[in-house]
Amino acid sequence: MDFESISMGEYAEKAYLDYSMYVVLDRALPFVGDGLKPVQRRIVYAMSELGLSAQSKHKKSARTIGDVIGKFHPHGDSACYEAMVLMAQPFSYRYPLVDGQGNFGSPDDPKSFAAMRYTESRLTAYAKTLLSELPSGTVDWGPNFDGTLTEPEWLPARLPNVLLNGASGIAVGMATDLPPHNLTEVADALLHLLDRPQSDIETLCQFIQAPDYPTKAEIITSRADILDMYQTGHGSIRMRAVYEREGNDLVVMALPHQCSGSKVLEQIATQMRAKKLPMVSDLRDESDHETPVRLVISARSNRVDFDALMSHLFATTDLEKTYKVNMNVIGLDRRPQVKNLKTILTEWLSFRTDTVRRRLQHRLDKVDARLHILEGLLVVYLNLDEVIRIIREEDDPKTVLMTTFSLSEIQADAILDTRLRHLARLEEMKIRTEQIELQAEKSDLEGTLKSRAKMKALIKSEIEADKETYGDPRNTLLVERQAASVFDETTLVASEPSTVILSKAGWVRAAKGHDIDPQSLSYKTGDEYQDHALGRSNLISVFLSADGRAFSLATHTLPSARGQGDALTAKFTFKNNMLPTSVTCLKPSKKVLMCSDAGYGYYGLVENLHSKMKAGKAVLSVPKGFQSMKPQAIGVEHEAYVVCVTTAGYMLVFPLDELPELAKGKGNKLINIPAKRLKSGEEKLMAVAVISAEQSFLVHAGARYIRFKWKDLIHYLGTRAKRGNLLPQGFRNVDRLEVEKEN
């Protein structure tokens, strides 16, 4: 049997390598010569074969796609049509190759184009730079996928389309992201490089300042970063929308490349719904055919810092976008490589020189062939009667003509193919005039082919002519701007008194003012009051779970206390269903005492409790079987004292500075509770407070309370981790501590 046996690993490796090479060379990456991928090249060639030039009538896109996939590109019609649509979109291609008629998508939704049975298309005038020299022997031809036709392996581009329109694609293990450039700038750089081949990239960047996208937005990348991008072939370009102020309105006039105006408005509206843009009152999209981009952002008053507002929007929406640059192309050696700007320009000039040489040689061959025929026709004129006789009387006139007049086979065939009436009209002067003209053309062609200087001059003149025909002003301005910055959310919100209410089931809401009685509010069936905090609307509310994890929400985003609030379980993930047991709303710079009912604690900044994570942030290590207690605000850090009361009625007062200041952890022992009693749950830490020497506090025990002033604490003062002393009889079953305000 005729078969080969190989291992599965070897087969898989070879198959994957073959596939990888196919994707890299025949699908994803552009060729440096014409800047096209195979599907794009086949579309342009198929349209030229259909006669769809810029001067012809539009033809149904389905006809073009049918020819492309039927003759040259055996892939899906939808992918092929999408590639053609992309080349027709003026907001996608800097210099479109296809002139579309019908719905070819919009900047808001580039893929909203109509089906190919509805649209019509033809080539643009610019596409002529890729096709005009195709019949002149300038490219190699190869068989199509089924071997019934031939197709060009590349197109003879008269301009470096690889830079002008750029490209993007993902292959196996590599990708390309080439930005588009301005034709005039690239042409000037080529002309300079032709005269001074030793020019460095910094010099070339005096002509090619930066990429030039189809949009009129600004490039704000620094010149140094752009230069580095062109030197390495890697980098990024940052684009920013262009806007102007009209009264209390900010009007966006140009968006970054491939940025959707409707998406930008939705991003801004989302921030408005989240109350992150209180200074914005309205959004409008006033774009139309005459003004493709006009997004209006209305401010509440003229006192708004408009520049700061736009800076925030640049940082948080698509009004500012970054584009990756990876100048990976298939070079003249048919290998993919990331190339710098000079390498691309130099390789393209080499490609162009070879193309022009092939074109001239092709024309020279045709001129030689015509001169050869003219020599034979001149023999006819000088011996017309004899030629006619031979044609009429001889059995093999071709051989006789060749023998009699020393003609070549080609000359004899040309004479025999000429009609008799035309032979009679042959005039010596016409033949000799054509000979002289062709001889002059031949001398000129040979002189150009042999002279490097003449070849360079010809290439320069053609680049200058195309620059004059297709060149245009720069679209994308290059402007250096300050980096965008996000607003501090708390500065945007009015500072109003707020009461944050937490229920046992983990529902939260906020009421305006501090005169609310949280326990009198209505709660869901089976739910009840858990805790509340007096704070302000521009602060962050911190919810502390029993296991010592902190969860944060901006207070101004909490639902109104008129309803029953929102469930924290919809916003956060609580381990083992450990719901928050307390809420705190203090300034980030404030300090709080953190402790668990196991009798351990520390103090630290409120900002250490802030977290954006859905799973919260572990801030207090709580021993198993115990739970965290509500953080206690520290009014004055120096000369502050910690008051601890246990469930057995022991009270200890000690200086705060005996505790460590930490960001998180278990802390140190606050009050000494016998290990046996603590382990059995017989005694725990019941309440804590932080006071100054000038403050008094109340110890509540049921309906009764006792007031302690500094002079009353002599029996309870001690050092950290001591046992303390028992409270008076009748006040040992403590409910809570209440610190009174200083007089």
XYZ file of C-alpha atoms in Angstrom:
743
model
C 0.000 0.000 0.000
C 1.191 3.496 -0.840
C 1.079 5.421 2.425
C 3.403 6.949 4.972
C 3.232 6.287 8.694
C 4.126 9.149 11.053
C 3.412 9.816 14.708
C 0.392 11.867 15.708
C 2.640 14.437 17.406
C 4.732 14.889 14.263
C 1.629 15.168 12.106
C -0.015 17.696 14.438
C 3.155 19.772 14.576
C 3.477 19.865 10.783
C -0.224 20.582 10.264
C -0.206 23.412 12.771
C 2.964 24.891 11.286
C 1.457 24.780 7.798
C -1.708 26.426 9.068
C 0.293 29.076 10.923
C 2.309 29.960 7.825
C -0.892 30.156 5.797
C -2.557 32.512 8.275
C 0.527 34.716 8.535
C 1.326 34.975 4.825
C -2.061 34.542 3.141
C -4.588 36.062 5.469
C -3.596 38.343 8.353
C -0.526 40.417 7.476
C -0.117 42.971 4.661
C 2.664 42.911 2.062
C 5.000 45.904 2.246
C 4.766 46.430 -1.530
C 1.045 47.098 -1.976
C -0.013 47.178 1.688
C -2.806 44.680 1.073
C -3.837 41.358 2.523
C -4.762 38.643 -0.004
C -8.525 39.142 0.372
C -8.200 42.885 -0.207
C -5.913 42.350 -3.191
C -8.343 39.877 -4.736
C -11.302 42.208 -4.253
C -9.509 45.112 -5.930
C -8.282 42.897 -8.781
C -11.695 41.296 -9.311
C -13.342 44.738 -9.460
C -10.780 45.894 -12.042
C -11.488 42.777 -14.115
C -15.200 43.657 -13.980
C -14.368 47.101 -15.351
C -15.488 48.862 -12.157
C -13.181 51.851 -12.458
C -13.888 55.224 -10.890
C -15.451 56.344 -14.206
C -17.761 53.352 -14.604
C -21.237 52.822 -13.233
C -21.635 51.217 -9.834
C -22.366 47.502 -9.896
C -24.104 45.330 -7.324
C -21.697 44.329 -4.565
C -23.044 40.776 -4.725
C -21.694 40.510 -8.285
C -18.229 41.558 -7.141
C -18.203 39.234 -4.120
C -19.451 36.382 -6.296
C -16.509 36.854 -8.634
C -14.044 37.130 -5.755
C -15.079 33.957 -3.929
C -15.811 32.052 -7.132
C -12.545 32.813 -8.877
C -9.906 33.804 -6.345
C -10.855 33.631 -2.655
C -12.569 30.374 -1.555
C -13.849 31.659 1.787
C -17.106 32.916 3.274
C -19.019 35.555 1.362
C -19.901 37.526 4.522
C -16.256 37.871 5.591
C -15.260 38.814 2.055
C -18.039 41.401 1.816
C -17.073 42.852 5.200
C -13.500 43.283 3.927
C -14.842 45.158 0.899
C -17.103 47.334 3.052
C -14.140 48.275 5.242
C -12.261 49.521 2.161
C -15.288 51.662 1.274
C -15.782 53.352 4.655
C -14.186 56.829 4.704
C -14.195 56.719 8.516
C -12.212 53.448 8.493
C -9.808 53.956 5.570
C -7.771 57.118 5.196
C -7.814 56.666 1.412
C -10.743 54.338 0.537
C -10.195 51.891 -2.312
C -13.884 51.206 -2.938
C -16.581 53.765 -3.766
C -19.775 52.457 -2.211
C -23.340 53.399 -3.014
C -25.962 52.526 -0.418
C -25.683 51.791 3.282
C -22.048 51.039 4.027
C -22.299 51.557 7.791
C -21.772 54.592 9.985
C -19.106 55.769 12.446
C -21.514 54.904 15.278
C -21.867 51.326 14.071
C -19.411 50.386 11.289
C -21.028 46.955 10.965
C -24.517 48.289 10.326
C -23.998 48.086 6.543
C -26.725 46.675 4.307
C -26.523 43.229 2.730
C -24.475 42.972 -0.463
C -27.625 42.428 -2.549
C -28.669 45.989 -1.749
C -25.419 47.923 -2.113
C -23.438 48.866 -5.196
C -19.760 49.590 -5.559
C -16.894 50.512 -7.827
C -13.236 51.412 -7.350
C -12.145 54.872 -6.271
C -9.769 57.080 -8.231
C -7.063 56.360 -5.646
C -7.300 52.620 -6.422
C -5.789 53.436 -9.813
C -2.413 53.813 -8.047
C -2.577 50.067 -7.363
C -3.824 48.916 -10.766
C -2.646 51.237 -13.529
C 0.609 49.347 -14.158
C -0.839 45.842 -13.755
C -0.927 45.068 -17.527
C 2.673 46.262 -17.955
C 4.474 43.111 -16.824
C 5.179 44.529 -13.385
C 4.036 41.604 -11.209
C 4.335 37.865 -10.982
C 1.222 35.824 -11.651
C 0.204 32.559 -10.071
C -2.656 30.084 -10.372
C -5.852 30.654 -8.460
C -7.109 28.132 -5.894
C -8.370 25.642 -8.499
C -5.742 26.292 -11.166
C -8.213 27.471 -13.809
C -7.183 31.150 -13.724
C -4.177 33.248 -12.833
C -4.068 36.104 -10.342
C -1.428 38.692 -9.419
C 0.713 37.820 -6.424
C 0.843 41.528 -5.559
C -0.298 44.807 -7.090
C 2.153 47.356 -8.560
C 1.470 50.165 -6.088
C 2.646 53.594 -7.170
C 2.451 54.797 -3.540
C 3.229 53.048 -0.209
C -0.343 52.026 0.568
C 0.980 50.025 3.528
C 1.585 53.337 5.320
C -1.217 55.382 3.775
C -4.102 53.122 4.827
C -2.370 51.070 7.482
C -3.575 47.615 8.463
C -4.643 45.508 11.422
C -4.762 41.754 11.803
C -4.096 38.849 14.114
C -2.141 35.832 12.935
C -0.792 32.824 14.818
C 1.656 34.139 17.388
C 1.827 37.628 15.913
C -0.327 40.620 15.063
C -0.100 43.850 13.138
C -1.422 47.327 13.884
C -0.212 49.816 11.295
C -1.742 53.297 11.597
C -2.691 55.287 8.475
C -0.618 58.261 7.327
C -0.982 61.371 5.206
C -0.173 60.892 1.524
C 1.525 64.263 1.107
C 3.784 63.712 4.119
C 4.751 60.183 3.048
C 5.465 61.357 -0.512
C 7.713 64.137 0.794
C 9.593 61.637 2.975
C 10.083 59.328 -0.031
C 11.406 62.172 -2.177
C 13.825 63.133 0.574
C 14.957 59.522 1.039
C 15.563 59.123 -2.689
C 17.945 62.084 -2.629
C 19.508 61.248 0.753
C 19.401 57.480 1.390
C 21.463 57.906 4.573
C 18.782 60.003 6.308
C 17.881 58.799 9.794
C 14.390 58.303 11.203
C 14.503 61.583 13.121
C 15.013 63.406 9.815
C 12.202 61.455 8.134
C 9.900 62.377 11.028
C 10.276 66.012 10.022
C 8.114 65.029 7.047
C 5.975 62.256 8.592
C 5.040 63.938 11.849
C 2.612 61.310 13.110
C -0.137 58.962 11.879
C -3.061 60.634 10.143
C -6.408 59.013 10.882
C -9.648 59.586 8.926
C -11.040 61.610 11.830
C -10.206 65.206 12.722
C -9.512 64.467 16.389
C -6.163 65.340 17.979
C -3.122 63.157 18.556
C -1.781 64.095 22.000
C 1.122 61.632 22.136
C 4.414 63.420 22.741
C 6.863 63.868 19.856
C 9.455 61.831 21.742
C 7.074 58.851 22.041
C 6.108 59.098 18.374
C 9.772 59.180 17.352
C 10.457 56.140 19.519
C 7.491 54.365 17.916
C 8.879 54.972 14.418
C 12.361 53.875 15.493
C 11.250 50.569 17.049
C 8.073 49.735 15.152
C 6.268 49.393 18.496
C 4.344 51.951 20.529
C 0.967 53.559 20.979
C -0.918 56.615 19.794
C -3.351 58.488 22.039
C -6.165 60.438 20.392
C -8.473 62.963 22.002
C -11.759 64.448 20.836
C -11.913 68.090 19.734
C -14.450 70.306 21.475
C -15.429 73.942 21.827
C -17.487 75.866 24.323
C -20.771 77.519 23.340
C -22.197 79.324 26.378
C -22.982 76.665 28.976
C -22.581 73.891 26.390
C -19.536 71.840 25.497
C -19.763 70.767 21.854
C -17.667 67.811 20.704
C -16.820 68.379 17.030
C -14.536 65.405 16.297
C -14.136 61.971 17.853
C -11.127 59.637 17.929
C -10.772 56.983 15.228
C -13.441 54.233 15.407
C -15.134 55.937 18.358
C -18.917 55.745 18.555
C -20.732 58.972 19.484
C -23.733 57.080 20.869
C -21.435 54.958 23.041
C -19.757 58.100 24.415
C -23.150 59.609 25.292
C -24.150 56.365 27.003
C -20.902 56.370 29.010
C -21.586 59.937 30.157
C -25.237 59.154 30.896
C -24.163 56.190 33.047
C -22.027 58.519 35.150
C -24.924 60.972 35.423
C -27.259 58.219 36.645
C -24.619 57.249 39.209
C -24.565 60.905 40.355
C -20.912 61.248 39.391
C -21.507 64.278 37.146
C -23.793 66.601 39.100
C -22.609 69.601 37.073
C -23.994 68.138 33.795
C -27.667 68.776 33.157
C -28.283 67.403 29.654
C -26.810 65.460 26.725
C -27.782 65.820 23.066
C -26.645 64.279 19.801
C -27.086 66.961 17.135
C -25.091 65.137 14.441
C -26.471 65.208 10.899
C -25.248 64.839 7.304
C -23.732 68.304 7.238
C -22.135 67.930 10.682
C -21.270 64.240 11.132
C -20.173 64.764 14.738
C -21.864 67.205 17.109
C -22.313 65.973 20.668
C -23.606 68.590 23.106
C -22.897 68.361 26.852
C -24.869 70.989 28.784
C -23.593 72.246 32.139
C -25.868 73.446 34.945
C -24.211 76.867 35.127
C -21.351 78.914 33.752
C -19.496 78.504 37.072
C -18.524 74.953 36.138
C -14.843 74.329 35.415
C -15.351 73.242 31.809
C -11.732 72.232 31.215
C -11.729 70.072 34.350
C -15.032 68.509 33.284
C -13.649 67.597 29.848
C -10.450 66.283 31.429
C -12.585 63.957 33.549
C -14.564 62.821 30.497
C -11.365 62.216 28.531
C -10.138 59.962 31.342
C -13.394 58.022 31.821
C -14.958 57.744 28.332
C -13.967 57.007 24.740
C -13.488 60.723 24.093
C -9.835 59.770 24.515
C -8.537 56.463 23.164
C -5.187 54.743 22.846
C -4.253 52.797 19.737
C -1.591 50.131 19.756
C 1.052 50.378 17.026
C 2.851 47.245 15.846
C 4.410 47.745 12.417
C 4.564 44.066 11.504
C 4.495 43.464 7.728
C 5.576 40.866 5.199
C 8.778 42.191 3.665
C 10.280 41.768 0.224
C 11.894 38.561 1.469
C 8.374 37.178 2.078
C 8.968 37.010 5.817
C 6.979 38.815 8.529
C 8.961 41.281 10.594
C 8.364 44.325 12.778
C 9.977 47.138 10.814
C 10.794 50.731 11.670
C 9.730 53.657 9.511
C 12.919 53.894 7.462
C 12.980 50.164 6.754
C 9.410 50.269 5.445
C 10.123 53.292 3.240
C 13.411 51.832 1.995
C 11.874 48.452 1.194
C 8.980 50.104 -0.587
C 11.359 52.224 -2.690
C 13.218 49.038 -3.601
C 9.867 47.469 -4.538
C 8.930 50.528 -6.563
C 12.270 50.622 -8.342
C 11.889 46.979 -9.334
C 8.313 47.633 -10.477
C 9.355 50.576 -12.646
C 12.268 48.581 -14.086
C 9.938 45.731 -15.009
C 7.485 48.186 -16.531
C 10.175 49.826 -18.637
C 11.619 46.486 -19.695
C 8.149 45.268 -20.641
C 7.649 48.360 -22.781
C 11.111 48.012 -24.273
C 10.351 44.437 -25.279
C 7.148 45.606 -26.962
C 9.000 48.409 -28.777
C 11.629 45.937 -30.029
C 8.907 43.583 -31.199
C 7.136 46.385 -33.059
C 10.355 47.610 -34.671
C 11.038 44.073 -35.829
C 7.604 43.902 -37.443
C 8.010 47.322 -39.019
C 11.207 46.133 -40.703
C 9.190 43.333 -42.268
C 6.391 45.676 -43.337
C 8.965 47.951 -44.962
C 10.062 44.986 -47.083
C 6.430 44.545 -48.172
C 6.195 48.141 -49.280
C 9.452 48.010 -51.267
C 8.499 44.684 -52.893
C 4.730 44.879 -52.876
C 4.128 43.181 -56.246
C 6.430 40.294 -55.462
C 4.892 39.826 -52.019
C 1.382 39.759 -53.493
C 2.500 37.262 -56.119
C 4.024 34.982 -53.522
C 0.906 35.110 -51.396
C -1.323 34.352 -54.413
C 0.724 31.710 -56.180
C 2.894 29.869 -53.669
C 1.650 26.844 -51.739
C 3.688 27.800 -48.689
C 3.870 31.593 -48.864
C 5.243 31.935 -45.338
C 8.361 29.878 -46.054
C 8.895 31.526 -49.439
C 8.594 35.005 -47.909
C 11.079 34.122 -45.198
C 13.531 32.695 -47.742
C 13.129 35.380 -50.398
C 13.366 38.441 -48.173
C 15.301 37.002 -45.171
C 12.341 37.534 -42.854
C 11.777 36.013 -39.436
C 8.766 33.905 -38.676
C 7.228 36.743 -36.678
C 7.668 39.175 -39.591
C 6.236 36.688 -42.057
C 3.209 36.037 -39.813
C 2.637 39.809 -39.485
C 2.679 40.214 -43.288
C 0.323 37.278 -43.836
C -2.026 38.532 -41.110
C -2.308 41.903 -42.864
C -5.301 42.244 -45.172
C -4.578 42.794 -48.831
C -6.250 46.180 -48.925
C -4.083 47.291 -46.030
C -0.971 46.044 -47.815
C -1.826 48.268 -50.725
C -2.120 51.259 -48.498
C 1.178 50.778 -46.718
C 3.227 53.894 -47.072
C 6.939 54.048 -46.583
C 6.815 57.442 -44.790
C 4.357 56.225 -42.189
C 6.456 53.161 -41.495
C 9.666 55.132 -41.266
C 8.047 57.810 -39.056
C 6.844 55.145 -36.632
C 10.287 53.552 -36.731
C 11.939 56.859 -35.813
C 9.508 57.449 -32.932
C 9.969 53.945 -31.593
C 13.737 54.141 -31.949
C 13.713 57.360 -29.908
C 11.508 55.714 -27.275
C 13.793 52.691 -27.247
C 16.861 54.862 -26.687
C 15.065 56.668 -23.877
C 13.965 53.385 -22.242
C 17.429 51.874 -22.516
C 19.003 55.040 -21.158
C 16.676 55.019 -18.161
C 17.237 51.333 -17.480
C 21.004 51.740 -17.583
C 21.163 54.980 -15.572
C 20.509 54.975 -11.836
C 20.101 58.750 -11.870
C 17.475 58.659 -14.633
C 15.620 55.858 -12.880
C 15.579 57.871 -9.661
C 14.394 60.977 -11.504
C 11.561 58.999 -13.127
C 10.416 57.542 -9.801
C 10.534 60.997 -8.203
C 8.499 62.568 -10.992
C 5.837 59.865 -10.701
C 5.630 60.214 -6.914
C 5.320 63.993 -7.299
C 2.575 63.556 -9.895
C 0.606 61.191 -7.637
C 1.153 63.526 -4.694
C -0.323 66.358 -6.762
C -3.286 64.198 -7.817
C -4.188 62.428 -4.589
C -2.493 64.452 -1.832
C -4.600 66.303 0.725
C -4.153 68.320 3.942
C -3.603 66.524 7.214
C -6.766 65.396 9.068
C -5.455 64.580 12.526
C -3.757 67.468 14.287
C -0.701 66.839 16.434
C -1.094 68.718 19.721
C 0.639 68.172 23.041
C -1.876 68.246 25.918
C -1.795 67.621 29.636
C -2.779 64.137 30.768
C -6.454 63.707 31.524
C -7.420 63.257 35.157
C -10.502 61.860 36.878
C -12.505 64.023 39.243
C -12.264 63.219 42.927
C -15.818 61.961 43.273
C -16.274 63.460 46.722
C -15.537 66.968 45.389
C -18.448 66.663 42.956
C -21.054 65.945 45.603
C -22.602 68.552 47.840
C -21.641 68.037 51.483
C -24.966 67.552 53.235
C -25.770 65.838 56.547
C -26.782 62.211 55.982
C -27.884 59.338 58.160
C -26.955 55.902 56.835
C -29.257 53.126 58.089
C -28.368 49.420 58.024
C -30.837 46.600 58.687
C -30.093 43.130 60.080
C -30.843 41.545 56.701
C -28.222 43.775 55.062
C -30.436 46.449 53.460
C -29.066 49.979 53.359
C -30.466 53.452 52.735
C -29.608 57.059 53.526
C -31.734 59.891 54.865
C -30.989 63.595 54.634
C -30.161 65.225 57.938
C -29.178 63.917 61.373
C -32.559 64.259 63.048
C -33.846 60.881 61.843
C -34.930 58.145 64.252
C -33.694 55.046 62.361
C -35.576 52.613 64.601
C -38.915 54.217 63.773
C -38.532 53.582 60.014
C -40.380 50.753 58.296
C -38.474 47.588 57.464
C -39.208 44.574 55.326
C -41.173 41.768 56.934
C -38.863 39.794 59.173
C -36.203 42.507 59.057
C -35.298 45.147 61.648
C -32.878 47.915 62.564
C -29.216 46.930 62.962
C -27.075 50.104 63.030
C -26.798 53.628 61.712
C -24.109 56.269 61.199
C -24.247 60.050 61.117
C -22.138 61.354 58.258
C -22.199 63.537 55.177
C -23.247 62.881 51.586
C -19.737 63.394 50.165
C -18.137 60.732 52.373
C -17.687 56.987 51.975
C -19.862 54.655 54.051
C -18.014 51.630 55.412
C -19.887 48.451 56.319
C -18.031 46.089 58.653
C -19.016 42.418 58.651
C -18.843 40.154 61.681
C -15.677 38.494 60.353
C -13.828 41.815 60.088
C -14.172 42.579 56.359
C -14.907 46.149 55.247
C -17.136 47.062 52.292
C -17.411 50.607 50.902
C -20.050 52.616 49.079
C -20.240 56.310 48.248
C -22.883 57.740 50.564
C -24.490 59.899 47.891
C -25.179 56.784 45.785
C -27.260 55.121 48.519
C -31.028 54.980 47.946
C -33.336 57.325 49.773
C -34.710 56.408 53.192
C -38.223 57.002 51.820
C -38.029 53.428 50.516
C -36.640 50.337 52.172
C -33.249 50.589 50.511
C -31.047 48.229 48.504
C -29.686 44.848 49.484
C -25.921 44.852 50.051
C -25.885 41.237 48.867
C -26.556 42.554 45.340
C -23.441 44.716 45.497
C -20.979 42.591 47.486
C -20.024 38.983 48.109
C -20.126 37.989 51.783
C -18.220 34.897 52.898
C -20.317 32.373 54.817
C -23.205 34.862 54.687
C -21.392 37.112 57.191
C -23.517 40.231 56.726
C -22.395 43.653 57.964
C -23.109 44.353 61.607
C -22.145 48.045 61.684
C -21.802 51.100 59.457
C -19.397 54.047 59.738
C -19.343 57.303 57.770
C -16.298 59.433 58.594
C -13.650 61.458 56.779
C -10.790 59.329 55.369
C -8.283 61.267 57.467
C -10.095 60.451 60.714
C -8.893 57.652 62.983
C -11.019 54.903 64.486
C -10.613 52.223 67.119
C -11.036 48.755 65.603
C -11.781 45.861 67.972
C -13.519 42.517 68.342
C -15.561 41.230 71.277
C -12.645 38.865 71.994
C -11.023 41.906 73.596
C -8.352 42.707 70.977
C -7.971 45.877 68.941
C -5.900 48.620 67.317
C -6.523 52.041 65.868
C -5.929 53.389 62.347
C -7.090 55.662 59.551
C -10.595 55.428 58.124
C -9.132 55.395 54.583
C -7.623 51.980 55.386
C -11.184 50.654 55.529
C -12.075 51.841 52.015
C -12.257 49.156 49.355
C -13.527 48.904 45.769
C -13.495 45.115 45.765
C -16.742 43.183 45.622
C -15.401 40.723 48.188
C -14.473 43.554 50.531
C -11.203 44.016 52.378
C -9.973 42.147 55.463
C -9.185 44.870 58.016
C -9.707 43.142 61.385
C -8.596 39.643 62.307
C -11.404 38.167 64.423
C -10.798 34.938 66.418
C -13.154 32.081 65.648
C -16.369 32.265 67.638
C -16.193 36.052 68.065
C -17.213 39.010 65.970
C -16.135 42.540 65.154
C -17.488 45.575 66.983
C -18.442 48.917 65.505
C -15.407 51.170 64.794
C -15.237 54.012 67.339
C -14.326 57.494 66.147
C -11.268 59.080 67.768
C -11.804 62.798 68.221
C -8.389 63.757 69.615
C -5.582 61.244 69.273
C -3.300 62.750 71.925
C -4.523 62.567 75.528
C -7.287 60.189 74.396
C -8.414 57.234 76.493
C -10.063 53.930 75.680
C -13.032 52.824 77.797
C -13.684 49.055 77.777
C -16.636 47.323 79.448
C -17.183 43.546 79.559
C -20.417 41.607 79.815
C -19.511 40.795 83.431
C -19.519 44.512 84.324
C -15.745 45.110 84.461
C -14.602 48.498 83.182
C -11.045 49.596 82.298
C -9.840 53.005 81.097
C -6.325 53.290 79.622
C -4.437 55.680 77.306
C -5.040 55.194 73.563
C -1.331 55.466 72.742
C -0.778 52.109 74.456
C -2.401 50.532 71.399
C -0.592 50.131 68.055
C -1.594 52.112 64.970
C -2.154 49.602 62.158
C -3.695 49.376 58.695
C -5.136 45.945 59.453
C -4.657 43.034 61.845
C -5.809 41.610 65.161
C -4.346 44.303 67.369
C -3.373 43.981 71.050
C -5.350 42.901 74.091
C -7.539 45.749 75.395
C -8.841 44.316 78.680
C -7.969 41.156 80.536
C -10.765 38.606 80.405
C -9.898 35.235 81.950
C -9.194 32.756 79.148
C -11.592 30.177 80.550
C -14.476 32.644 80.741
C -13.629 34.032 77.292
C -13.433 30.597 75.661
C -16.717 29.442 77.182
C -18.464 32.645 76.107
C -19.241 33.453 79.709
C -17.623 36.885 79.375
C -16.809 39.040 76.346
C -16.028 42.640 75.553
C -19.391 44.388 75.522
C -18.718 48.012 74.639
C -15.856 50.399 73.907
C -15.518 54.139 73.556
C -12.755 56.701 73.060
C -12.895 59.842 75.217
C -10.773 62.807 76.123
C -10.151 63.994 79.698
C -12.745 66.737 79.174
C -15.517 64.384 78.079
C -18.056 62.523 80.131
C -19.845 59.350 79.110
C -22.928 57.391 80.066
C -23.074 53.686 80.866
C -26.539 52.390 79.929
C -27.904 49.320 81.684
C -31.512 48.750 80.652
C -33.559 51.842 81.445
C -30.948 53.112 83.914
C -27.664 54.865 83.218
C -24.792 56.297 85.177
C -22.679 59.298 84.152
C -18.912 59.190 84.516
C -16.747 62.303 84.497
C -12.988 62.269 84.532
C -12.850 62.645 88.314
C -15.065 59.543 88.653
C -12.624 57.267 86.785
C -9.927 57.034 89.463
C -10.866 53.434 90.313
C -10.972 52.369 86.642
C -7.799 53.972 85.266
C -5.022 51.529 84.471
C -2.823 50.202 81.758
C -3.809 48.175 78.714
C -4.659 44.477 79.233
C -5.522 44.883 82.916
C -8.709 43.518 84.490
C -10.200 46.835 85.527
C -12.848 47.133 88.265
C -16.485 46.217 88.579
C -19.120 48.828 87.894
C -21.536 49.726 90.716
C -24.305 47.271 91.540
C -27.236 47.623 89.151
C -25.060 48.834 86.235
C -23.088 45.714 85.498
C -25.452 44.407 82.808
C -24.271 47.051 80.312
C -26.141 47.712 77.049
C -23.981 50.441 75.563
C -21.691 53.408 76.152
C -22.675 56.896 75.092
C -19.998 59.608 74.864
C -21.349 63.069 75.587
C -20.230 66.053 73.566
C -17.771 68.442 75.160
C -19.263 71.576 76.668
